[in-house]
Every structure is written in C-alpha cells, then in structure tokens.
mmCIF file of C-alpha atoms in Angstrom:
data_model
loop_
_atom_site.group_PDB
_atom_site.id
_atom_site.type_symbol
_atom_site.label_atom_id
_atom_site.label_comp_id
_atom_site.label_asym_id
_atom_site.label_seq_id
_atom_site.Cartn_x
_atom_site.Cartn_y
_atom_site.Cartn_z
ATOM 1 C CA MET A 1 0.076 0.107 -0.016
ATOM 2 C CA GLU A 2 1.569 3.497 -0.866
ATOM 3 C CA HIS A 3 2.512 5.767 1.690
ATOM 4 C CA LYS A 4 0.772 8.725 2.077
ATOM 5 C CA LYS A 5 3.277 11.213 4.337
ATOM 6 C CA PHE A 6 1.261 14.231 6.507
ATOM 7 C CA MET A 7 1.919 17.844 4.896
ATOM 8 C CA ASN A 8 4.870 19.711 6.200
ATOM 9 C CA ILE A 9 3.375 22.455 9.003
ATOM 10 C CA GLN A 10 5.158 25.712 8.062
ATOM 11 C CA ARG A 11 6.180 28.536 11.399
ATOM 12 C CA LEU A 12 3.908 30.970 11.443
ATOM 13 C CA LYS A 13 5.759 34.409 9.167
ATOM 14 C CA GLU A 14 4.403 37.224 8.463
ATOM 15 C CA GLY A 15 4.056 36.013 5.176
ATOM 16 C CA PHE A 16 1.958 33.030 5.861
ATOM 17 C CA ALA A 17 -0.305 34.682 8.094
ATOM 18 C CA ASP A 18 -1.356 37.095 4.977
ATOM 19 C CA GLY A 19 -3.903 33.945 4.312
ATOM 20 C CA PHE A 20 -5.802 34.234 7.652
ATOM 21 C CA ARG A 21 -8.312 36.714 7.445
ATOM 22 C CA PRO A 22 -11.076 37.884 9.894
ATOM 23 C CA GLY A 23 -14.020 35.666 9.353
ATOM 24 C CA ASP A 24 -12.472 32.992 8.175
ATOM 25 C CA GLU A 25 -13.222 29.531 10.244
ATOM 26 C CA ILE A 26 -10.256 28.756 11.495
ATOM 27 C CA VAL A 27 -9.454 25.645 14.565
ATOM 28 C CA VAL A 28 -6.766 26.118 17.643
ATOM 29 C CA GLN A 29 -5.380 22.402 18.603
ATOM 30 C CA GLU A 30 -2.473 21.791 21.063
ATOM 31 C CA LYS A 31 0.999 20.699 18.955
ATOM 32 C CA PHE A 32 1.781 17.402 20.551
ATOM 33 C CA ASP A 33 5.402 16.476 21.157
ATOM 34 C CA GLY A 34 4.818 12.818 19.827
ATOM 35 C CA SER A 35 5.410 10.987 16.749
ATOM 36 C CA CYS A 36 3.611 11.836 13.582
ATOM 37 C CA ALA A 37 1.761 8.076 12.905
ATOM 38 C CA SER A 38 -1.092 7.173 10.217
ATOM 39 C CA CYS A 39 -3.194 4.216 9.732
ATOM 40 C CA ARG A 40 -5.344 3.122 6.711
ATOM 41 C CA TYR A 41 -7.763 0.014 5.718
ATOM 42 C CA ASP A 42 -6.165 -2.383 3.393
ATOM 43 C CA VAL A 43 -9.409 -4.004 1.103
ATOM 44 C CA GLU A 44 -6.934 -7.044 0.476
ATOM 45 C CA THR A 45 -6.102 -7.763 3.611
ATOM 46 C CA GLY A 46 -8.721 -6.877 6.007
ATOM 47 C CA LYS A 47 -6.315 -5.104 7.877
ATOM 48 C CA LEU A 48 -5.465 -2.126 8.984
ATOM 49 C CA VAL A 49 -1.858 -1.205 7.944
ATOM 50 C CA ALA A 50 0.545 1.303 10.093
ATOM 51 C CA PHE A 51 2.813 3.503 9.322
ATOM 52 C CA SER A 52 5.483 6.053 10.959
ATOM 53 C CA ARG A 53 6.076 9.697 9.116
ATOM 54 C CA ARG A 54 8.247 7.851 7.278
ATOM 55 C CA GLN A 55 8.053 4.001 6.053
ATOM 56 C CA THR A 56 5.217 1.338 6.709
ATOM 57 C CA LEU A 57 5.307 -0.335 10.307
ATOM 58 C CA ASP A 58 5.316 -4.210 10.841
ATOM 59 C CA PRO A 59 5.843 -6.264 13.962
ATOM 60 C CA LEU A 60 9.640 -7.113 13.412
ATOM 61 C CA GLY A 61 11.163 -4.301 15.629
ATOM 62 C CA ASN A 62 9.704 -1.931 13.493
ATOM 63 C CA THR A 63 6.476 -1.310 15.615
ATOM 64 C CA LEU A 64 7.192 2.714 16.096
ATOM 65 C CA SER A 65 7.782 2.074 19.887
ATOM 66 C CA GLY A 66 4.407 0.107 19.937
ATOM 67 C CA PHE A 67 1.754 1.904 17.247
ATOM 68 C CA TYR A 68 1.913 -0.780 14.989
ATOM 69 C CA ASN A 69 0.459 -2.981 18.289
ATOM 70 C CA TYR A 70 -1.560 -0.714 19.270
ATOM 71 C CA ILE A 71 -3.095 -0.056 15.294
ATOM 72 C CA GLN A 72 -3.347 -3.954 15.179
ATOM 73 C CA SER A 73 -5.441 -4.272 18.322
ATOM 74 C CA LEU A 74 -8.250 -1.955 16.626
ATOM 75 C CA ASN A 75 -11.551 -3.872 15.036
ATOM 76 C CA ALA A 76 -10.170 -3.446 11.402
ATOM 77 C CA ASP A 77 -13.797 -4.226 10.172
ATOM 78 C CA GLU A 78 -14.886 -1.211 11.763
ATOM 79 C CA PHE A 79 -13.008 0.933 9.123
ATOM 80 C CA LYS A 80 -13.728 -0.974 5.881
ATOM 81 C CA ASP A 81 -16.146 1.700 4.654
ATOM 82 C CA TYR A 82 -13.417 4.218 4.783
ATOM 83 C CA PRO A 83 -10.541 2.193 2.368
ATOM 84 C CA ASP A 84 -9.695 5.940 0.990
ATOM 85 C CA TYR A 85 -8.969 7.566 4.527
ATOM 86 C CA VAL A 86 -5.525 7.706 5.737
ATOM 87 C CA VAL A 87 -5.846 8.735 9.909
ATOM 88 C CA PHE A 88 -3.135 10.743 11.159
ATOM 89 C CA GLY A 89 -2.577 11.154 14.662
ATOM 90 C CA GLU A 90 0.597 12.089 17.369
ATOM 91 C CA TRP A 91 1.827 8.872 19.450
ATOM 92 C CA SER A 92 2.742 9.322 23.193
ATOM 93 C CA GLY A 93 4.906 6.614 22.617
ATOM 94 C CA ALA A 94 8.494 6.974 22.207
ATOM 95 C CA ARG A 95 10.482 9.230 24.067
ATOM 96 C CA ASN A 96 10.220 12.774 23.479
ATOM 97 C CA ALA A 97 10.959 16.483 24.642
ATOM 98 C CA ILE A 98 8.547 17.041 26.722
ATOM 99 C CA ILE A 99 7.028 14.820 29.291
ATOM 100 C CA TYR A 100 3.488 14.558 29.400
ATOM 101 C CA TYR A 101 1.490 12.546 32.428
ATOM 102 C CA PRO A 102 1.447 8.954 32.421
ATOM 103 C CA GLU A 103 -1.929 8.729 31.577
ATOM 104 C CA ASN A 104 -1.408 10.101 28.446
ATOM 105 C CA THR A 105 1.146 8.165 27.614
ATOM 106 C CA LYS A 106 0.591 5.076 24.726
ATOM 107 C CA LYS A 107 -1.723 6.792 22.968
ATOM 108 C CA TRP A 108 -2.496 7.873 20.049
ATOM 109 C CA TYR A 109 -4.162 11.884 19.602
ATOM 110 C CA VAL A 110 -5.898 12.040 15.810
ATOM 111 C CA PHE A 111 -5.617 15.519 14.189
ATOM 112 C CA ASP A 112 -6.242 14.882 10.685
ATOM 113 C CA ILE A 113 -7.401 12.805 8.124
ATOM 114 C CA TYR A 114 -6.515 12.928 4.151
ATOM 115 C CA ASP A 115 -8.997 11.683 1.505
ATOM 116 C CA ILE A 116 -7.177 9.746 -0.996
ATOM 117 C CA SER A 117 -9.829 9.440 -3.734
ATOM 118 C CA LYS A 118 -10.361 13.599 -3.249
ATOM 119 C CA GLN A 119 -6.873 14.206 -2.642
ATOM 120 C CA GLY A 120 -7.187 16.610 0.160
ATOM 121 C CA TYR A 121 -7.678 17.086 4.000
ATOM 122 C CA LEU A 122 -11.218 16.777 5.676
ATOM 123 C CA PRO A 123 -12.684 19.196 7.447
ATOM 124 C CA GLN A 124 -12.483 19.373 11.126
ATOM 125 C CA SER A 125 -15.692 18.849 12.070
ATOM 126 C CA GLU A 126 -15.075 15.331 10.136
ATOM 127 C CA VAL A 127 -12.137 14.414 11.268
ATOM 128 C CA LYS A 128 -13.628 14.927 15.256
ATOM 129 C CA ARG A 129 -16.763 12.885 14.167
ATOM 130 C CA PHE A 130 -15.078 10.209 12.737
ATOM 131 C CA ALA A 131 -12.533 9.846 16.298
ATOM 132 C CA GLU A 132 -15.544 9.721 18.128
ATOM 133 C CA GLU A 133 -17.729 7.036 16.287
ATOM 134 C CA HIS A 134 -14.525 4.715 16.429
ATOM 135 C CA GLY A 135 -13.297 5.406 19.782
ATOM 136 C CA LEU A 136 -10.316 7.495 18.962
ATOM 137 C CA ASP A 137 -9.218 10.399 20.736
ATOM 138 C CA TYR A 138 -8.951 13.132 19.240
ATOM 139 C CA ILE A 139 -6.485 15.996 19.647
ATOM 140 C CA ASN A 140 -7.019 18.535 22.117
ATOM 141 C CA THR A 141 -8.636 21.342 20.746
ATOM 142 C CA TYR A 142 -8.531 25.019 21.928
ATOM 143 C CA TYR A 143 -10.998 27.047 19.609
ATOM 144 C CA ILE A 144 -13.232 26.360 16.434
ATOM 145 C CA GLY A 145 -14.759 29.786 15.042
ATOM 146 C CA PRO A 146 -14.161 32.888 12.995
ATOM 147 C CA PHE A 147 -10.384 34.142 13.057
ATOM 148 C CA ILE A 148 -10.654 37.414 15.067
ATOM 149 C CA SER A 149 -7.317 38.165 15.321
ATOM 150 C CA TRP A 150 -3.681 36.885 15.899
ATOM 151 C CA GLU A 151 -4.086 38.182 19.137
ATOM 152 C CA HIS A 152 -6.522 35.943 19.868
ATOM 153 C CA VAL A 153 -4.858 33.199 18.457
ATOM 154 C CA MET A 154 -1.780 33.859 20.839
ATOM 155 C CA SER A 155 -3.868 33.812 24.109
ATOM 156 C CA PHE A 156 -3.939 29.676 23.772
ATOM 157 C CA MET A 157 -0.590 29.614 24.206
ATOM 158 C CA GLY A 158 0.512 28.111 27.303
ATOM 159 C CA ALA A 159 -1.951 25.560 28.723
ATOM 160 C CA SER A 160 -1.410 21.746 27.490
ATOM 161 C CA ALA A 161 -4.072 19.203 28.538
ATOM 162 C CA TYR A 162 -1.745 16.574 28.601
ATOM 163 C CA GLY A 163 1.063 18.063 31.073
ATOM 164 C CA ASP A 164 2.938 20.788 32.924
ATOM 165 C CA THR A 165 4.055 21.997 29.564
ATOM 166 C CA GLN A 166 2.538 23.007 26.337
ATOM 167 C CA GLU A 167 4.757 22.511 23.098
ATOM 168 C CA GLY A 168 2.937 25.196 21.078
ATOM 169 C CA ILE A 169 -0.232 25.617 18.745
ATOM 170 C CA VAL A 170 -1.685 24.162 15.328
ATOM 171 C CA VAL A 171 -3.831 26.991 13.665
ATOM 172 C CA LYS A 172 -6.355 25.642 10.916
ATOM 173 C CA ASN A 173 -8.185 27.643 8.327
ATOM 174 C CA GLN A 174 -11.032 26.066 7.724
ATOM 175 C CA THR A 175 -12.555 28.191 5.103
ATOM 176 C CA ARG A 176 -9.074 28.012 2.792
ATOM 177 C CA LEU A 177 -8.849 24.082 3.485
ATOM 178 C CA ASN A 178 -6.532 22.373 1.074
ATOM 179 C CA SER A 179 -5.263 25.510 -0.760
ATOM 180 C CA ASP A 180 -2.349 25.531 -2.785
ATOM 181 C CA SER A 181 -1.476 28.796 -2.295
ATOM 182 C CA LEU A 182 -0.628 29.857 0.990
ATOM 183 C CA PRO A 183 -0.705 27.559 3.625
ATOM 184 C CA PHE A 184 -4.174 26.588 5.211
ATOM 185 C CA VAL A 185 -2.292 24.908 8.243
ATOM 186 C CA ILE A 186 0.933 26.823 10.315
ATOM 187 C CA LYS A 187 2.187 26.048 13.789
ATOM 188 C CA ILE A 188 3.508 28.278 16.547
ATOM 189 C CA VAL A 189 5.807 27.019 19.137
ATOM 190 C CA GLY A 190 6.905 27.817 22.251
ATOM 191 C CA GLU A 191 9.686 29.982 22.881
ATOM 192 C CA LYS A 192 11.389 27.310 24.667
ATOM 193 C CA PHE A 193 10.969 25.024 22.018
ATOM 194 C CA HIS A 194 12.227 27.031 19.195
ATOM 195 C CA GLU A 195 14.670 24.820 17.020
ATOM 196 C CA ILE A 196 18.136 26.519 16.515
ATOM 197 C CA ALA A 197 19.526 27.462 13.607
ATOM 198 C CA LYS A 198 22.818 26.262 11.928
ATOM 199 C CA THR A 199 24.134 29.553 12.549
ATOM 200 C CA ASN A 200 23.558 28.606 16.141
ATOM 201 C CA ARG A 201 20.660 31.391 16.458
ATOM 202 C CA ALA A 202 17.493 30.938 16.837
ATOM 203 C CA ARG A 203 15.094 31.512 14.331
ATOM 204 C CA LYS A 204 13.047 34.413 13.864
ATOM 205 C CA VAL A 205 9.439 34.051 15.282
ATOM 206 C CA ALA A 206 6.927 36.143 14.057
ATOM 207 C CA ASP A 207 5.919 39.645 15.880
ATOM 208 C CA PRO A 208 2.266 39.453 16.898
ATOM 209 C CA GLN A 209 1.961 43.086 16.889
ATOM 210 C CA LYS A 210 3.333 43.124 13.775
ATOM 211 C CA LEU A 211 1.059 40.808 12.456
ATOM 212 C CA GLN A 212 -1.804 42.454 13.961
ATOM 213 C CA GLU A 213 -0.799 45.393 11.974
ATOM 214 C CA ARG A 214 -0.812 43.655 8.744
ATOM 215 C CA ALA A 215 -4.390 42.285 9.425
ATOM 216 C CA VAL A 216 -5.938 45.069 9.714
ATOM 217 C CA ALA A 217 -4.274 46.398 6.579
ATOM 218 C CA GLN A 218 -5.150 43.852 4.819
ATOM 219 C CA GLU A 219 -8.722 44.376 5.967
ATOM 220 C CA LEU A 220 -8.568 48.139 4.562
ATOM 221 C CA THR A 221 -7.269 47.135 1.608
ATOM 222 C CA GLU A 222 -10.193 44.630 1.186
ATOM 223 C CA SER A 223 -12.123 47.555 1.684
ATOM 224 C CA ILE A 224 -11.142 49.608 -0.959
ATOM 225 C CA VAL A 225 -9.932 46.787 -3.452
ATOM 226 C CA THR A 226 -13.178 44.928 -3.976
ATOM 227 C CA ARG A 227 -14.728 42.857 -6.597
ATOM 228 C CA ARG A 228 -16.525 45.327 -8.240
ATOM 229 C CA ARG A 229 -13.231 47.602 -8.416
ATOM 230 C CA VAL A 230 -11.347 44.638 -10.353
ATOM 231 C CA GLU A 231 -14.417 43.570 -12.731
ATOM 232 C CA LYS A 232 -14.230 47.442 -14.421
ATOM 233 C CA GLU A 233 -10.723 47.179 -14.196
ATOM 234 C CA LEU A 234 -10.878 43.716 -16.231
ATOM 235 C CA TYR A 235 -13.413 44.943 -18.698
ATOM 236 C CA LYS A 236 -11.075 48.085 -19.529
ATOM 237 C CA MET A 237 -8.888 46.031 -20.278
ATOM 238 C CA ARG A 238 -10.911 43.852 -22.517
ATOM 239 C CA ASP A 239 -12.099 47.166 -24.317
ATOM 240 C CA GLU A 240 -8.467 48.259 -24.642
ATOM 241 C CA GLY A 241 -7.939 45.156 -26.138
ATOM 242 C CA ILE A 242 -5.042 44.486 -23.853
ATOM 243 C CA ILE A 243 -7.367 41.087 -22.993
ATOM 244 C CA PRO A 244 -9.917 39.444 -25.449
ATOM 245 C CA ALA A 245 -13.809 39.329 -24.756
ATOM 246 C CA ASP A 246 -14.125 35.732 -23.779
ATOM 247 C CA TRP A 247 -10.998 35.828 -21.664
ATOM 248 C CA CYS A 248 -9.907 32.326 -20.190
ATOM 249 C CA GLU A 249 -7.333 30.665 -18.182
ATOM 250 C CA GLN A 250 -4.417 31.619 -21.082
ATOM 251 C CA ASP A 251 -4.990 35.082 -20.129
ATOM 252 C CA MET A 252 -4.091 35.172 -16.586
ATOM 253 C CA LYS A 253 -0.281 36.143 -17.515
ATOM 254 C CA THR A 254 -1.389 39.244 -18.866
ATOM 255 C CA VAL A 255 -3.927 40.457 -16.133
ATOM 256 C CA ALA A 256 -1.160 39.586 -13.912
ATOM 257 C CA ARG A 257 1.598 41.865 -15.331
ATOM 258 C CA GLU A 258 -1.455 44.341 -16.079
ATOM 259 C CA LEU A 259 -3.928 44.156 -13.222
ATOM 260 C CA PRO A 260 -2.003 45.333 -9.958
ATOM 261 C CA SER A 261 -0.349 48.007 -11.010
ATOM 262 C CA ARG A 262 -3.954 49.499 -12.622
ATOM 263 C CA ILE A 263 -5.496 48.625 -9.262
ATOM 264 C CA TYR A 264 -2.837 50.493 -7.267
ATOM 265 C CA HIS A 265 -3.100 53.947 -9.183
ATOM 266 C CA ASP A 266 -6.676 53.420 -9.684
ATOM 267 C CA CYS A 267 -6.708 53.396 -5.660
ATOM 268 C CA VAL A 268 -4.438 55.821 -4.977
ATOM 269 C CA LYS A 269 -6.458 58.226 -7.682
ATOM 270 C CA GLU A 270 -9.768 57.320 -5.563
ATOM 271 C CA GLU A 271 -9.380 56.475 -2.151
ATOM 272 C CA PRO A 272 -5.942 58.554 -1.195
ATOM 273 C CA GLU A 273 -6.544 58.459 2.612
ATOM 274 C CA THR A 274 -7.246 54.803 2.459
ATOM 275 C CA VAL A 275 -4.198 53.944 0.875
ATOM 276 C CA THR A 276 -1.894 56.454 2.708
ATOM 277 C CA GLU A 277 -3.258 54.753 6.418
ATOM 278 C CA ILE A 278 -2.787 50.950 4.878
ATOM 279 C CA GLY A 279 1.092 52.440 4.169
ATOM 280 C CA GLN A 280 4.001 50.268 3.367
ATOM 281 C CA TYR A 281 1.543 47.294 3.273
ATOM 282 C CA PHE A 282 -1.004 48.653 0.543
ATOM 283 C CA GLY A 283 1.435 47.557 -2.905
ATOM 284 C CA LYS A 284 1.624 43.834 -1.857
ATOM 285 C CA PHE A 285 -2.119 43.454 -0.214
ATOM 286 C CA CYS A 286 -3.553 45.194 -3.608
ATOM 287 C CA SER A 287 -2.038 42.830 -5.858
ATOM 288 C CA LEU A 288 -2.987 39.565 -4.099
ATOM 289 C CA THR A 289 -6.885 41.166 -3.282
ATOM 290 C CA ALA A 290 -6.834 41.873 -6.947
ATOM 291 C CA MET A 291 -5.504 39.018 -7.932
ATOM 292 C CA ARG A 292 -7.419 36.779 -6.265
ATOM 293 C CA TYR A 293 -10.810 38.268 -7.541
ATOM 294 C CA ALA A 294 -9.378 38.110 -11.110
ATOM 295 C CA ARG A 295 -8.885 34.464 -10.589
ATOM 296 C CA ASN A 296 -12.527 34.013 -8.994
ATOM 297 C CA ILE A 297 -14.007 36.122 -12.320
ATOM 298 C CA ILE A 298 -12.167 34.964 -15.005
ATOM 299 C CA LEU A 299 -11.190 30.650 -13.947
ATOM 300 C CA GLY A 300 -14.550 30.627 -10.790
ATOM 301 C CA ASP A 301 -12.181 29.857 -8.960
ATOM 302 C CA PRO A 302 -13.461 30.833 -4.863
ATOM 303 C CA ALA A 303 -12.612 34.128 -3.718
#
C-alpha cells in the first residue's frame, strides 16, 4: 500500500499570516510532542496498515514504540467503509522532549484525515466525528470559530491538556482548506522549543503586534480593492484590447502583468486617505487581493 506522508506544517511567518483573514473559520489545536503516525484500511487483506512518518510499520522490530501493536488491536471492520481515509495522529509511545502525564502516554491523538480519492484533507468537524465514532482520541482543541486576530490566537499559548508544558499550537484555516497558495495550516511553537538554526541563532519568530498590523492593513485593503473595482478594470482592459472579450485561463499571465498596477493607481486616485492609512503594506495586499478576485472572475475559483 502506498505510503501517504502528512503535510509539512510551516511555522507562522508574516507572509503566511496573510492567508488568515478576519471571519475565516479556524481551528486552534494543541501541538503534541509525539511521533506522527497514521493508519489506513487495506481492502485486500481486511486489516489496518500502520505507518510512521516515513515508512510502513511491521511487527519485526519496526513498531514505532508500540504504535503498530496499538493499530492491530483496533477492530479493522469498523474502518472498512473508509478505505480511502488515511488517519493521522500523534503517538505518545516514544520518549520526547516534553514529559506528559503517565495517563497520556501510549495513546494516539488523531488530528487529521486525508481522503485519497478526493486528494484533500477533511474538515476538522468530520475528523472529530470520525474519531468519536471509532473510539479514537481527538487532539485537544482550544478554539473553533471565526479568525479574530493573531493576538486572540496567541492567547491559547501556554496551557497543555496533557502535561505541565505545552509545546505550542497548530492553527487550521477551514475556509481555505486544501488551498495550494498560502499555507492553510501553520504552527506556533513556544519560545523554549524554538529550533536552533545552523548558525546557532534562534529562528526569527513572528511578532504578534506586527501580525495584527498586517491583518488590519489587509482588512482595509479589501475595503477598497473590491470585486466590483476589479471587474470594472478587467472590462477596461477588454475594451482596450489588452485581453479578449472571451477571456480564459490563458489570459491570466497578461492579467497578472497589467491588473495589479492599474488597481493600485486607481485606488491611489480614488481612495488616497485609505491608501495612506494602510501605508507600506498596500502594494502587496492590493496585488494579492486584486489577483484573487481576478482568478474568481476569470477561472471561477473561490474568492
């Protein structure tokens, strides 16, 4: 059976923060310091196959500190209706940097499910439902609701449900689930667990105050770089012969070259006070927002 690896979750950076907009549905979960492990039902054998992050497990010395044995103890028949589901979780069987309470060891905390047939991750509401229906432990979840601010997200740092120490949190954007542009899942790690770069200097951590400034700037930008403004500019480009009347995907390269600067100058002309208030962030956010609407208008992608 093909081994499906879990996505690589990026640390929160200023640029990645732009993928989380006020009102987006997010889930904030505890980052568990365990071993990434998964399982999938094998139709041919009628058994559950267990995987570590990089390989298929077996009973001959490659059990990932007992995870293979745990998976074999489950009732495989309960999973046979979901042969395309790869269920991911953190296995707490191995020794890790954080010492968790004894009752939270030798357990598997499910946090995501990937659907092979649909080639995407399931919404967290479905992951939670699946875990509960199959008697699996679902990862500690602090918050489910609209994205308010990075300051609000950071308020969940510090308290662990599994021990005296929390490694950090994972933030999942359900509105942008499976997006192939900016990451829809990011992690924020506590200061004492920051990885050290080869230069022996700690990696730079995003400043919550700066992230909030960017969020405000992004919201202001979207108040003037509207779908209607982008539509009007696209129609002008059509009338000027820059793009054809029956525009299509092949015209996106031309749109990307021409549209952002046209929208920028139109906003500077018509909304100078707001542009000034947004300041240094306007150029980038104007371009991103304009192209997001353009893709929606031309390609039918979600805005």
